[in-house]
Coordinates of C-alpha atoms in Angstrom, one line a residue:
M98 CA -1.4 18.3 10.0
T99 CA 0.8 15.6 11.4
C100 CA 2.7 12.9 9.6
P101 CA 0.7 9.7 9.3
I102 CA 3.8 7.6 9.9
C103 CA 5.5 9.2 13.0
A104 CA 3.0 12.0 14.1
K105 CA 5.6 14.8 13.8
P106 CA 4.4 18.0 12.1
S107 CA 4.3 17.6 8.3
D108 CA 6.7 19.4 6.0
T109 CA 5.3 21.1 2.9
R110 CA 8.0 19.5 0.8
Y111 CA 6.8 16.0 1.7
R112 CA 3.2 16.6 2.6
P113 CA 1.4 14.8 4.3
F114 CA 4.7 13.4 5.6
C115 CA 7.4 15.1 7.7
S116 CA 10.4 13.8 5.7
K117 CA 11.5 11.7 2.7
R118 CA 12.1 8.9 5.1
C119 CA 8.5 8.7 6.3
A120 CA 7.3 9.1 2.7
D121 CA 9.5 6.1 1.7
I122 CA 8.2 4.1 4.6
D123 CA 4.7 4.7 3.4
L124 CA 5.6 3.8 -0.2
G125 CA 7.1 0.5 1.0
K126 CA 3.8 -0.2 2.8
W127 CA 1.9 0.3 -0.5
I128 CA 4.4 -1.9 -2.4
R129 CA 4.1 -4.7 0.2
G130 CA 0.3 -4.5 0.1
D131 CA -0.1 -3.4 3.7
Y132 CA -2.8 -1.1 2.6
A133 CA -5.6 -3.2 1.3
V134 CA -9.3 -2.8 1.2
P135 CA -11.1 -6.0 2.3
S136 CA -13.7 -7.3 -0.1
E137 CA -16.6 -9.5 0.5
D138 CA -17.2 -10.1 -3.2
P139 CA -16.9 -13.9 -3.9
E140 CA -15.4 -13.2 -7.3
D141 CA -12.5 -11.3 -5.8
A142 CA -11.7 -14.3 -3.6
E143 CA -11.9 -16.7 -6.5
R144 CA -9.6 -14.4 -8.6
A145 CA -7.1 -14.2 -5.7
L146 CA -7.0 -18.0 -5.4
D147 CA -6.6 -18.5 -9.1
E148 CA -3.6 -16.1 -9.1
L149 CA -2.0 -18.0 -6.3
D150 CA -2.4 -21.2 -8.3
R151 CA -0.6 -19.7 -11.3
P152 CA 3.0 -20.8 -11.7
D153 CA 4.3 -17.3 -12.0
G154 CA 1.9 -15.9 -9.3
K155 CA 1.0 -12.9 -11.5
P156 CA -2.5 -11.8 -12.4
H157 CA -3.6 -12.3 -16.0

């Protein structure tokens, strides 16, 4: 198995990553929302727009 971030061989301590650095890069991508599943559900779009309109920008 290769690391999904840099394609080096994975290390069992950090599987599926090769190092803590690559694991941290992946975590950062999750936190930033880089990994998102697109939705075609109109309610999801409305909910996202409502959250953008909220003063604190947080979901209810």
